[in-house]
Amino acid sequence: MQRNELVLVVDDQPRMLQSLQDLMVGSGYNVITALGGQQATERLLEHDVDLMLLDLKMPGFSGHQVMDFVEERELNTTVIVVSGETCFDAMSQVLKSRAYDYIRKPYVPEDLLHTVENALNARQLECQNQVMNDRLARSEKLHRYLVNSSPDIVYMIDNKGYFTFVNDRIAELLGYVKEELIGMHYRDLVFIADAEQASYVFSPRAAADTSPRNVELRFKSRDGDRPPRFFEIKTIPIELQADDEAETDSDGATEVGIYGVARDISDRKEAERTINFQAYHDLLTRLPNRALFKDRLNLAVAQAKRAGHQMAVMFLDLDRFKLINDTLGHIYGDELLQLVSQSLQGCLRDGDTLARFGGDEFTLLMPEVDGKDDATVVAKKIIERLRQPFTIEGQEIYVTISVGIAMYPQDGSSMDSLVKNADIAMYHIKGRGKNDYQFYCREMNEATMQRLSLERDMRKALESEQFVLHFQPQIDVISGRIVAFEALVRWQHPSFGMISPTDFISVAEETGLILPLGEWVLRKACSVLSNWREQGIHDVRMAINLSSMQIEHKNFIGLVHEVLRENRLSGHDLEMEITENLIMQDMENSIKKLMQLNELGVQIAIDDFGTGYSSLSYLQKLPIHTLKIDRSFVNEIEKDGDDACIVDAVIAMASGLRLNLIAEGVEDEYQVEYLRDKGCCEMQGFYFGKPAPEKESVALLLNLPFADQRLPSVG
Ligand code: C2E
Ligand code: MG
Ligand code: MG
């Protein structure tokens, strides 16, 4: 039978070599030979020798040395010593550890062949074993790799709560070395706040309870220097039959505990946190927003009720913020709000909540105070703090703040009433010159209620045509002719009677009602003028007062155009009165709009001139025709007084700018003469006629004119 194994026969005696070779070849082995030890090493290097029959005693290079060589090179060659060594027995121990077996010379061929066969069989078995082991090792390596490269932490916890296994991922996520964690209790990894959750997933339970348990909790990092990470924990109980240890553990012990994965969900949590933050915070100032403030206030009210303590709610509003925003731009405005909110936060105590309520409004909750004095201290501190200017891009900006305060329980017992009353108190400071604090009191509410009902009534008034226009003549005292009428709005209130525009125009401006009201005035004034034209009254213009909101409205010019066309009027029939402050707010846009009015032929007059802040150079840039001297200056012209110099200055200024001039509020003859002597020849005032309804104004027009003569006063 032909065998696959390669056998190397080594002997220094050629005859012995030959006989062994013959024996082996005869038994079907592949045989190579080496005459002596030296040659044996060469053969071993040239071939993969399975089995070597080795003589021990050889001159020069002994069998021992050959075995040294095999060991050094880690050659996988089985050695059978064939030797005539006399002290063989003594050496047999040594030999046994290096060789498979030994055979004494002269040998018995059957014994030798038998030994060779045994050796080769043993070798084959070992080989198969090795393959199995390799396969096992590879498989284990693969599993280990899969477990360790899992994006999740994979772990096992015994039934006492100690880690018995954990994969490599833990190192990356939490900084622990794997070995540190083995034997550690899960409690040492979780925060006290999460203890209950942790016990739910990690405590031992019956293996039959195979339902997975899920919770989300945080694990501490090893050094506590990284932020804790959030994990989604899944566990199932395990019961492993410890097959491998069966020999050591005779009763076939089972391993019970918890197997689980922990998925890092910190990023998701972070995203959730951001979304949550955005829902409850103002992103510009990073302060709590209105919703969060109300939440906290609600909670604080409930607590204060239970504990019986007092509470303060403040409403804070920056003074003149709109002006800063309009003149310096929104970017400055935003930055200022950020700086202000930082500054305000510096005035608070732990537990207070400062929120941005909207725009330039902030609210402050002091959930526990001893009384008004506590709140006063904080309010004063806030006002004092804002005395320091803020610096934005090298520019110093001063802002002041108005603070309204409502106390729990005396000023309100609900969230809404407290905020509302603090707001009302704040509003009262605004009316009183700003930059102060004020506690709420009941009387304020009445004033505010009146204001609110005024607003409500005004909306109704617009629908039910309760507004009327009166007209006041403007006279050219040289010719004695009426050159124009100023349209002045009044409110015919069903229960309060005639209300003056000074009492409702500012509310209309704040609420935006000025837009529909202003449009109504424009339409009404134009339709009246159109009637007059039909009655043959020409050469008289209509002057209309405008608010800034009207001019700023994008469709304003379109509206004027449309109304003129509908009434078959031209722009030359109209004059628009605006105040200086109106233009100051948004110069560029205002100039643009005024130009467009000019193109329509509409004349522009600066109303209440002298009370604003305009400088000469600035007036020169504006497309205006007329300056209307404020009646407070006209009022100063007195018979025996000598301080009419402001009127003189205004008149001089107007002639310098080559502008038309009109004086309003002229009440007596002396004023008429004084103004005329100074060169101001157009006048308006009670002396010539009070604002009167349309009918009376027409009568006035038709009976006239005669020069330099007092007109009948009407109304
Ligand atoms: P104004 O435009 O300066 O109007 C002149 C005001 O002075 C009118 O008050 C008029 O009645 C009053 N007046 C006229 N002659 C004399 C006088 O000899 N002596 C005194 N003491 N007062 C005189 P009125 O009608 O109460 O209007 C007040 C302000 O309301 C107006 O001031 C104007 O700014 C505003 N206004 C009136 N109508 C409108 C309107 O339709 N739209 C807008 N936006 N504002 C209006
Ligand atoms: Mg006016
Ligand atoms: Mg005026």
mmCIF file of N, CA and C in Angstrom, residues 46-153:
data_model
loop_
_atom_site.group_PDB
_atom_site.id
_atom_site.type_symbol
_atom_site.label_atom_id
_atom_site.label_comp_id
_atom_site.label_asym_id
_atom_site.label_seq_id
_atom_site.Cartn_x
_atom_site.Cartn_y
_atom_site.Cartn_z
ATOM 1 N N GLU A 46 14.940 20.960 3.134
ATOM 2 C CA GLU A 46 14.466 20.835 1.747
ATOM 3 C C GLU A 46 13.039 20.293 1.680
ATOM 4 N N HIS A 47 12.681 19.423 2.624
ATOM 5 C CA HIS A 47 11.388 18.720 2.515
ATOM 6 C C HIS A 47 10.549 18.916 3.764
ATOM 7 N N ASP A 48 9.224 18.727 3.581
ATOM 8 C CA ASP A 48 8.344 18.660 4.748
ATOM 9 C C ASP A 48 8.349 17.218 5.208
ATOM 10 N N VAL A 49 9.158 16.942 6.168
ATOM 11 C CA VAL A 49 9.316 15.553 6.599
ATOM 12 C C VAL A 49 8.303 15.258 7.690
ATOM 13 N N ASP A 50 7.520 14.182 7.482
ATOM 14 C CA ASP A 50 6.526 13.829 8.499
ATOM 15 C C ASP A 50 7.169 13.047 9.633
ATOM 16 N N LEU A 51 8.035 12.123 9.263
ATOM 17 C CA LEU A 51 8.594 11.241 10.284
ATOM 18 C C LEU A 51 10.075 11.030 10.025
ATOM 19 N N MET A 52 10.840 10.990 11.113
ATOM 20 C CA MET A 52 12.289 10.801 10.955
ATOM 21 C C MET A 52 12.708 9.630 11.841
ATOM 22 N N LEU A 53 13.444 8.668 11.203
ATOM 23 C CA LEU A 53 14.066 7.582 11.969
ATOM 24 C C LEU A 53 15.487 8.046 12.204
ATOM 25 N N LEU A 54 15.837 8.263 13.482
ATOM 26 C CA LEU A 54 17.072 8.985 13.765
ATOM 27 C C LEU A 54 18.026 8.175 14.628
ATOM 28 N N ASP A 55 19.235 8.048 14.109
ATOM 29 C CA ASP A 55 20.308 7.432 14.896
ATOM 30 C C ASP A 55 20.809 8.476 15.871
ATOM 31 N N LEU A 56 21.240 8.046 17.066
ATOM 32 C CA LEU A 56 21.686 9.033 18.031
ATOM 33 C C LEU A 56 23.158 9.315 17.917
ATOM 34 N N LYS A 57 23.902 8.214 17.886
ATOM 35 C CA LYS A 57 25.343 8.391 17.984
ATOM 36 C C LYS A 57 25.938 8.484 16.594
ATOM 37 N N MET A 58 26.261 9.682 16.222
ATOM 38 C CA MET A 58 26.849 9.892 14.898
ATOM 39 C C MET A 58 27.998 10.865 15.097
ATOM 40 N N PRO A 59 29.096 10.618 14.404
ATOM 41 C CA PRO A 59 30.255 11.490 14.577
ATOM 42 C C PRO A 59 29.955 12.888 14.001
ATOM 43 N N GLY A 60 30.489 13.876 14.645
ATOM 44 C CA GLY A 60 30.345 15.259 14.095
ATOM 45 C C GLY A 60 29.023 15.899 14.497
ATOM 46 N N PHE A 61 27.943 15.338 14.038
ATOM 47 C CA PHE A 61 26.627 15.948 14.265
ATOM 48 C C PHE A 61 25.713 14.867 14.812
ATOM 49 N N SER A 62 25.440 14.845 16.114
ATOM 50 C CA SER A 62 24.735 13.728 16.742
ATOM 51 C C SER A 62 23.229 13.845 16.564
ATOM 52 N N GLY A 63 22.549 12.763 16.893
ATOM 53 C CA GLY A 63 21.084 12.757 16.839
ATOM 54 C C GLY A 63 20.475 13.796 17.772
ATOM 55 N N HIS A 64 21.132 13.986 18.918
ATOM 56 C CA HIS A 64 20.627 15.027 19.838
ATOM 57 C C HIS A 64 20.631 16.386 19.176
ATOM 58 N N GLN A 65 21.718 16.628 18.472
ATOM 59 C CA GLN A 65 21.821 17.935 17.802
ATOM 60 C C GLN A 65 20.744 18.091 16.715
ATOM 61 N N VAL A 66 20.475 16.942 16.022
ATOM 62 C CA VAL A 66 19.418 17.020 15.004
ATOM 63 C C VAL A 66 18.080 17.386 15.678
ATOM 64 N N MET A 67 17.838 16.758 16.851
ATOM 65 C CA MET A 67 16.584 17.070 17.547
ATOM 66 C C MET A 67 16.557 18.540 18.016
ATOM 67 N N ASP A 68 17.756 19.021 18.447
ATOM 68 C CA ASP A 68 17.839 20.456 18.787
ATOM 69 C C ASP A 68 17.394 21.302 17.595
ATOM 70 N N PHE A 69 17.950 20.871 16.440
ATOM 71 C CA PHE A 69 17.666 21.614 15.207
ATOM 72 C C PHE A 69 16.146 21.652 14.927
ATOM 73 N N VAL A 70 15.505 20.476 15.073
ATOM 74 C CA VAL A 70 14.058 20.388 14.820
ATOM 75 C C VAL A 70 13.290 21.322 15.774
ATOM 76 N N GLU A 71 13.739 21.319 17.027
ATOM 77 C CA GLU A 71 13.038 22.158 18.002
ATOM 78 C C GLU A 71 13.240 23.643 17.710
ATOM 79 N N GLU A 72 14.523 23.956 17.411
ATOM 80 C CA GLU A 72 14.815 25.375 17.128
ATOM 81 C C GLU A 72 13.989 25.899 15.963
ATOM 82 N N ARG A 73 13.931 25.072 14.926
ATOM 83 C CA ARG A 73 13.205 25.514 13.725
ATOM 84 C C ARG A 73 11.701 25.309 13.851
ATOM 85 N N GLU A 74 11.283 24.751 14.956
ATOM 86 C CA GLU A 74 9.872 24.427 15.184
ATOM 87 C C GLU A 74 9.312 23.611 14.036
ATOM 88 N N LEU A 75 10.085 22.602 13.611
ATOM 89 C CA LEU A 75 9.640 21.768 12.489
ATOM 90 C C LEU A 75 8.624 20.765 12.990
ATOM 91 N N ASN A 76 7.628 20.530 12.183
ATOM 92 C CA ASN A 76 6.562 19.608 12.578
ATOM 93 C C ASN A 76 6.924 18.193 12.097
ATOM 94 N N THR A 77 7.964 17.682 12.682
ATOM 95 C CA THR A 77 8.437 16.354 12.255
ATOM 96 C C THR A 77 8.438 15.428 13.473
ATOM 97 N N THR A 78 7.796 14.273 13.319
ATOM 98 C CA THR A 78 7.789 13.303 14.421
ATOM 99 C C THR A 78 9.097 12.501 14.389
ATOM 100 N N VAL A 79 9.698 12.349 15.562
ATOM 101 C CA VAL A 79 11.007 11.667 15.606
ATOM 102 C C VAL A 79 10.874 10.304 16.308
ATOM 103 N N ILE A 80 11.437 9.283 15.650
ATOM 104 C CA ILE A 80 11.592 7.985 16.332
ATOM 105 C C ILE A 80 13.094 7.692 16.350
ATOM 106 N N VAL A 81 13.587 7.564 17.565
ATOM 107 C CA VAL A 81 15.024 7.306 17.688
ATOM 108 C C VAL A 81 15.289 5.804 17.475
ATOM 109 N N VAL A 82 16.257 5.521 16.588
ATOM 110 C CA VAL A 82 16.661 4.114 16.366
ATOM 111 C C VAL A 82 18.145 4.054 16.713
ATOM 112 N N SER A 83 18.489 3.502 17.861
ATOM 113 C CA SER A 83 19.865 3.650 18.323
ATOM 114 C C SER A 83 20.353 2.406 19.051
ATOM 115 N N GLY A 84 21.674 2.237 19.025
ATOM 116 C CA GLY A 84 22.280 1.127 19.740
ATOM 117 C C GLY A 84 22.894 1.623 21.037
ATOM 118 N N GLU A 85 22.480 2.763 21.487
ATOM 119 C CA GLU A 85 22.986 3.389 22.702
ATOM 120 C C GLU A 85 22.884 2.441 23.882
ATOM 121 N N THR A 86 24.013 2.334 24.655
ATOM 122 C CA THR A 86 23.998 1.367 25.764
ATOM 123 C C THR A 86 23.308 1.948 26.985
ATOM 124 N N CYS A 87 23.567 3.218 27.234
ATOM 125 C CA CYS A 87 22.925 3.805 28.419
ATOM 126 C C CYS A 87 21.558 4.378 28.059
ATOM 127 N N PHE A 88 20.904 3.683 27.253
ATOM 128 C CA PHE A 88 19.638 4.122 26.682
ATOM 129 C C PHE A 88 18.575 4.356 27.746
ATOM 130 N N ASP A 89 18.543 3.446 28.712
ATOM 131 C CA ASP A 89 17.504 3.554 29.737
ATOM 132 C C ASP A 89 17.579 4.868 30.499
ATOM 133 N N ALA A 90 18.806 5.219 30.829
ATOM 134 C CA ALA A 90 18.997 6.450 31.599
ATOM 135 C C ALA A 90 18.491 7.652 30.818
ATOM 136 N N MET A 91 18.660 7.564 29.538
ATOM 137 C CA MET A 91 18.307 8.710 28.713
ATOM 138 C C MET A 91 16.846 8.708 28.261
ATOM 139 N N SER A 92 16.193 7.588 28.537
ATOM 140 C CA SER A 92 14.874 7.435 27.927
ATOM 141 C C SER A 92 13.900 8.565 28.313
ATOM 142 N N GLN A 93 14.030 9.040 29.546
ATOM 143 C CA GLN A 93 13.144 10.114 29.979
ATOM 144 C C GLN A 93 13.313 11.338 29.079
ATOM 145 N N VAL A 94 14.590 11.690 28.932
ATOM 146 C CA VAL A 94 14.906 12.844 28.090
ATOM 147 C C VAL A 94 14.371 12.638 26.687
ATOM 148 N N LEU A 95 14.662 11.443 26.196
ATOM 149 C CA LEU A 95 14.257 11.153 24.826
ATOM 150 C C LEU A 95 12.752 11.251 24.654
ATOM 151 N N LYS A 96 12.030 10.755 25.657
ATOM 152 C CA LYS A 96 10.569 10.705 25.535
ATOM 153 C C LYS A 96 9.956 12.094 25.333
ATOM 154 N N SER A 97 10.647 13.039 25.957
ATOM 155 C CA SER A 97 10.084 14.377 25.817
ATOM 156 C C SER A 97 10.358 14.966 24.436
ATOM 157 N N ARG A 98 11.352 14.405 23.737
ATOM 158 C CA ARG A 98 11.707 14.997 22.442
ATOM 159 C C ARG A 98 11.284 14.109 21.285
ATOM 160 N N ALA A 99 11.243 12.804 21.532
ATOM 161 C CA ALA A 99 10.930 11.897 20.433
ATOM 162 C C ALA A 99 9.634 11.169 20.729
ATOM 163 N N TYR A 100 9.036 10.676 19.691
ATOM 164 C CA TYR A 100 7.782 9.965 19.880
ATOM 165 C C TYR A 100 8.054 8.638 20.590
ATOM 166 N N ASP A 101 9.124 7.978 20.181
ATOM 167 C CA ASP A 101 9.444 6.667 20.768
ATOM 168 C C ASP A 101 10.897 6.339 20.435
ATOM 169 N N TYR A 102 11.408 5.260 20.962
ATOM 170 C CA TYR A 102 12.761 4.838 20.594
ATOM 171 C C TYR A 102 12.801 3.318 20.390
ATOM 172 N N ILE A 103 13.711 2.931 19.542
ATOM 173 C CA ILE A 103 13.844 1.507 19.194
ATOM 174 C C ILE A 103 15.325 1.152 19.258
ATOM 175 N N ARG A 104 15.569 0.110 19.927
ATOM 176 C CA ARG A 104 16.967 -0.287 20.126
ATOM 177 C C ARG A 104 17.475 -1.099 18.926
ATOM 178 N N LYS A 105 18.747 -0.825 18.564
ATOM 179 C CA LYS A 105 19.379 -1.597 17.489
ATOM 180 C C LYS A 105 20.005 -2.840 18.122
ATOM 181 N N PRO A 106 20.047 -3.884 17.550
ATOM 182 C CA PRO A 106 19.378 -4.207 16.279
ATOM 183 C C PRO A 106 17.864 -4.286 16.486
ATOM 184 N N TYR A 107 17.166 -3.810 15.531
ATOM 185 C CA TYR A 107 15.708 -3.675 15.710
ATOM 186 C C TYR A 107 14.981 -4.892 15.146
ATOM 187 N N VAL A 108 13.767 -5.028 15.661
ATOM 188 C CA VAL A 108 12.898 -6.068 15.105
ATOM 189 C C VAL A 108 11.998 -5.355 14.099
ATOM 190 N N PRO A 109 12.093 -5.738 12.796
ATOM 191 C CA PRO A 109 11.379 -4.978 11.763
ATOM 192 C C PRO A 109 9.904 -4.780 12.092
ATOM 193 N N GLU A 110 9.215 -5.814 12.604
ATOM 194 C CA GLU A 110 7.768 -5.673 12.874
ATOM 195 C C GLU A 110 7.525 -4.573 13.924
ATOM 196 N N ASP A 111 8.422 -4.627 14.970
ATOM 197 C CA ASP A 111 8.258 -3.618 16.026
ATOM 198 C C ASP A 111 8.415 -2.213 15.455
ATOM 199 N N LEU A 112 9.446 -2.137 14.639
ATOM 200 C CA LEU A 112 9.736 -0.820 14.071
ATOM 201 C C LEU A 112 8.561 -0.317 13.238
ATOM 202 N N LEU A 113 8.080 -1.208 12.358
ATOM 203 C CA LEU A 113 6.975 -0.797 11.488
ATOM 204 C C LEU A 113 5.739 -0.440 12.324
ATOM 205 N N HIS A 114 5.530 -1.223 13.372
ATOM 206 C CA HIS A 114 4.392 -0.967 14.238
ATOM 207 C C HIS A 114 4.477 0.430 14.895
ATOM 208 N N THR A 115 5.693 0.690 15.397
ATOM 209 C CA THR A 115 5.911 1.991 16.039
ATOM 210 C C THR A 115 5.698 3.143 15.050
ATOM 211 N N VAL A 116 6.254 2.920 13.833
ATOM 212 C CA VAL A 116 6.111 3.964 12.804
ATOM 213 C C VAL A 116 4.622 4.218 12.522
ATOM 214 N N GLU A 117 3.909 3.133 12.380
ATOM 215 C CA GLU A 117 2.491 3.264 12.069
ATOM 216 C C GLU A 117 1.743 4.014 13.181
ATOM 217 N N ASN A 118 2.044 3.608 14.425
ATOM 218 C CA ASN A 118 1.412 4.304 15.560
ATOM 219 C C ASN A 118 1.724 5.797 15.558
ATOM 220 N N ALA A 119 2.979 6.057 15.320
ATOM 221 C CA ALA A 119 3.413 7.469 15.331
ATOM 222 C C ALA A 119 2.652 8.272 14.281
ATOM 223 N N LEU A 120 2.535 7.680 13.097
ATOM 224 C CA LEU A 120 1.866 8.413 12.021
ATOM 225 C C LEU A 120 0.371 8.584 12.309
ATOM 226 N N ASN A 121 -0.245 7.547 12.907
ATOM 227 C CA ASN A 121 -1.657 7.678 13.261
ATOM 228 C C ASN A 121 -1.862 8.797 14.289
ATOM 229 N N ALA A 122 -1.002 8.769 15.301
ATOM 230 C CA ALA A 122 -1.112 9.807 16.342
ATOM 231 C C ALA A 122 -0.968 11.185 15.718
ATOM 232 N N ARG A 123 -0.062 11.244 14.798
ATOM 233 C CA ARG A 123 0.217 12.511 14.124
ATOM 234 C C ARG A 123 -1.013 13.005 13.341
ATOM 235 N N GLN A 124 -1.655 12.055 12.700
ATOM 236 C CA GLN A 124 -2.828 12.417 11.903
ATOM 237 C C GLN A 124 -3.958 12.946 12.804
ATOM 238 N N LEU A 125 -4.126 12.242 13.916
ATOM 239 C CA LEU A 125 -5.159 12.675 14.872
ATOM 240 C C LEU A 125 -4.902 14.106 15.354
ATOM 241 N N GLU A 126 -3.630 14.283 15.683
ATOM 242 C CA GLU A 126 -3.246 15.613 16.172
ATOM 243 C C GLU A 126 -3.555 16.694 15.139
ATOM 244 N N CYS A 127 -3.283 16.330 13.912
ATOM 245 C CA CYS A 127 -3.513 17.244 12.794
ATOM 246 C C CYS A 127 -4.988 17.636 12.705
ATOM 247 N N GLN A 128 -5.837 16.599 12.785
ATOM 248 C CA GLN A 128 -7.276 16.863 12.706
ATOM 249 C C GLN A 128 -7.717 17.764 13.870
ATOM 250 N N ASN A 129 -7.155 17.448 15.012
ATOM 251 C CA ASN A 129 -7.446 18.246 16.187
ATOM 252 C C ASN A 129 -7.112 19.713 15.968
ATOM 253 N N GLN A 130 -5.931 19.888 15.391
ATOM 254 C CA GLN A 130 -5.446 21.245 15.140
ATOM 255 C C GLN A 130 -6.406 22.019 14.234
ATOM 256 N N VAL A 131 -6.875 21.308 13.192
ATOM 257 C CA VAL A 131 -7.802 21.953 12.254
ATOM 258 C C VAL A 131 -9.065 22.387 12.996
ATOM 259 N N MET A 132 -9.557 21.459 13.838
ATOM 260 C CA MET A 132 -10.757 21.783 14.614
ATOM 261 C C MET A 132 -10.508 23.008 15.497
ATOM 262 N N ASN A 133 -9.362 22.964 16.172
ATOM 263 C CA ASN A 133 -9.046 24.074 17.071
ATOM 264 C C ASN A 133 -8.943 25.395 16.311
ATOM 265 N N ASP A 134 -8.295 25.306 15.161
ATOM 266 C CA ASP A 134 -8.154 26.525 14.344
ATOM 267 C C ASP A 134 -9.527 27.064 13.981
ATOM 268 N N ARG A 135 -10.391 26.138 13.573
ATOM 269 C CA ARG A 135 -11.719 26.546 13.146
ATOM 270 C C ARG A 135 -12.461 27.205 14.321
ATOM 271 N N LEU A 136 -12.334 26.566 15.465
ATOM 272 C CA LEU A 136 -12.983 27.107 16.666
ATOM 273 C C LEU A 136 -12.460 28.509 16.995
ATOM 274 N N ALA A 137 -11.148 28.601 16.937
ATOM 275 C CA ALA A 137 -10.522 29.881 17.276
ATOM 276 C C ALA A 137 -10.994 30.966 16.312
ATOM 277 N N ARG A 138 -11.070 30.560 15.011
ATOM 278 C CA ARG A 138 -11.518 31.542 14.016
ATOM 279 C C ARG A 138 -12.948 31.978 14.295
ATOM 280 N N SER A 139 -13.766 31.000 14.618
ATOM 281 C CA SER A 139 -15.162 31.315 14.863
ATOM 282 C C SER A 139 -15.308 32.208 16.100
ATOM 283 N N GLU A 140 -14.512 31.883 17.118
ATOM 284 C CA GLU A 140 -14.598 32.701 18.310
ATOM 285 C C GLU A 140 -14.131 34.133 18.034
ATOM 286 N N LYS A 141 -13.074 34.180 17.217
ATOM 287 C CA LYS A 141 -12.530 35.492 16.865
ATOM 288 C C LYS A 141 -13.586 36.328 16.130
ATOM 289 N N LEU A 142 -14.311 35.650 15.242
ATOM 290 C CA LEU A 142 -15.351 36.324 14.472
ATOM 291 C C LEU A 142 -16.445 36.862 15.403
ATOM 292 N N HIS A 143 -16.856 35.998 16.331
ATOM 293 C CA HIS A 143 -17.910 36.438 17.254
ATOM 294 C C HIS A 143 -17.445 37.600 18.116
ATOM 295 N N ARG A 144 -16.211 37.438 18.600
ATOM 296 C CA ARG A 144 -15.657 38.505 19.416
ATOM 297 C C ARG A 144 -15.620 39.814 18.625
ATOM 298 N N TYR A 145 -15.220 39.665 17.350
ATOM 299 C CA TYR A 145 -15.126 40.844 16.491
ATOM 300 C C TYR A 145 -16.512 41.485 16.323
ATOM 301 N N LEU A 146 -17.489 40.617 16.056
ATOM 302 C CA LEU A 146 -18.847 41.128 15.853
ATOM 303 C C LEU A 146 -19.353 41.844 17.108
ATOM 304 N N VAL A 147 -19.102 41.213 18.249
ATOM 305 C CA VAL A 147 -19.583 41.801 19.500
ATOM 306 C C VAL A 147 -18.855 43.113 19.791
ATOM 307 N N ASN A 148 -17.540 43.077 19.592
ATOM 308 C CA ASN A 148 -16.757 44.256 19.952
ATOM 309 C C ASN A 148 -16.915 45.410 18.981
ATOM 310 N N SER A 149 -17.210 45.087 17.736
ATOM 311 C CA SER A 149 -17.337 46.200 16.805
ATOM 312 C C SER A 149 -18.800 46.622 16.682
ATOM 313 N N SER A 150 -19.641 46.076 17.523
ATOM 314 C CA SER A 150 -21.040 46.504 17.537
ATOM 315 C C SER A 150 -21.088 47.982 17.915
ATOM 316 N N PRO A 151 -21.960 48.727 17.266
ATOM 317 C CA PRO A 151 -22.074 50.146 17.634
ATOM 318 C C PRO A 151 -22.687 50.312 19.031
ATOM 319 N N ASP A 152 -23.238 49.254 19.549
ATOM 320 C CA ASP A 152 -23.867 49.325 20.866
ATOM 321 C C ASP A 152 -22.959 48.675 21.905
ATOM 322 N N ILE A 153 -23.188 49.042 23.158
ATOM 323 C CA ILE A 153 -22.493 48.353 24.234
ATOM 324 C C ILE A 153 -23.245 47.042 24.473
#
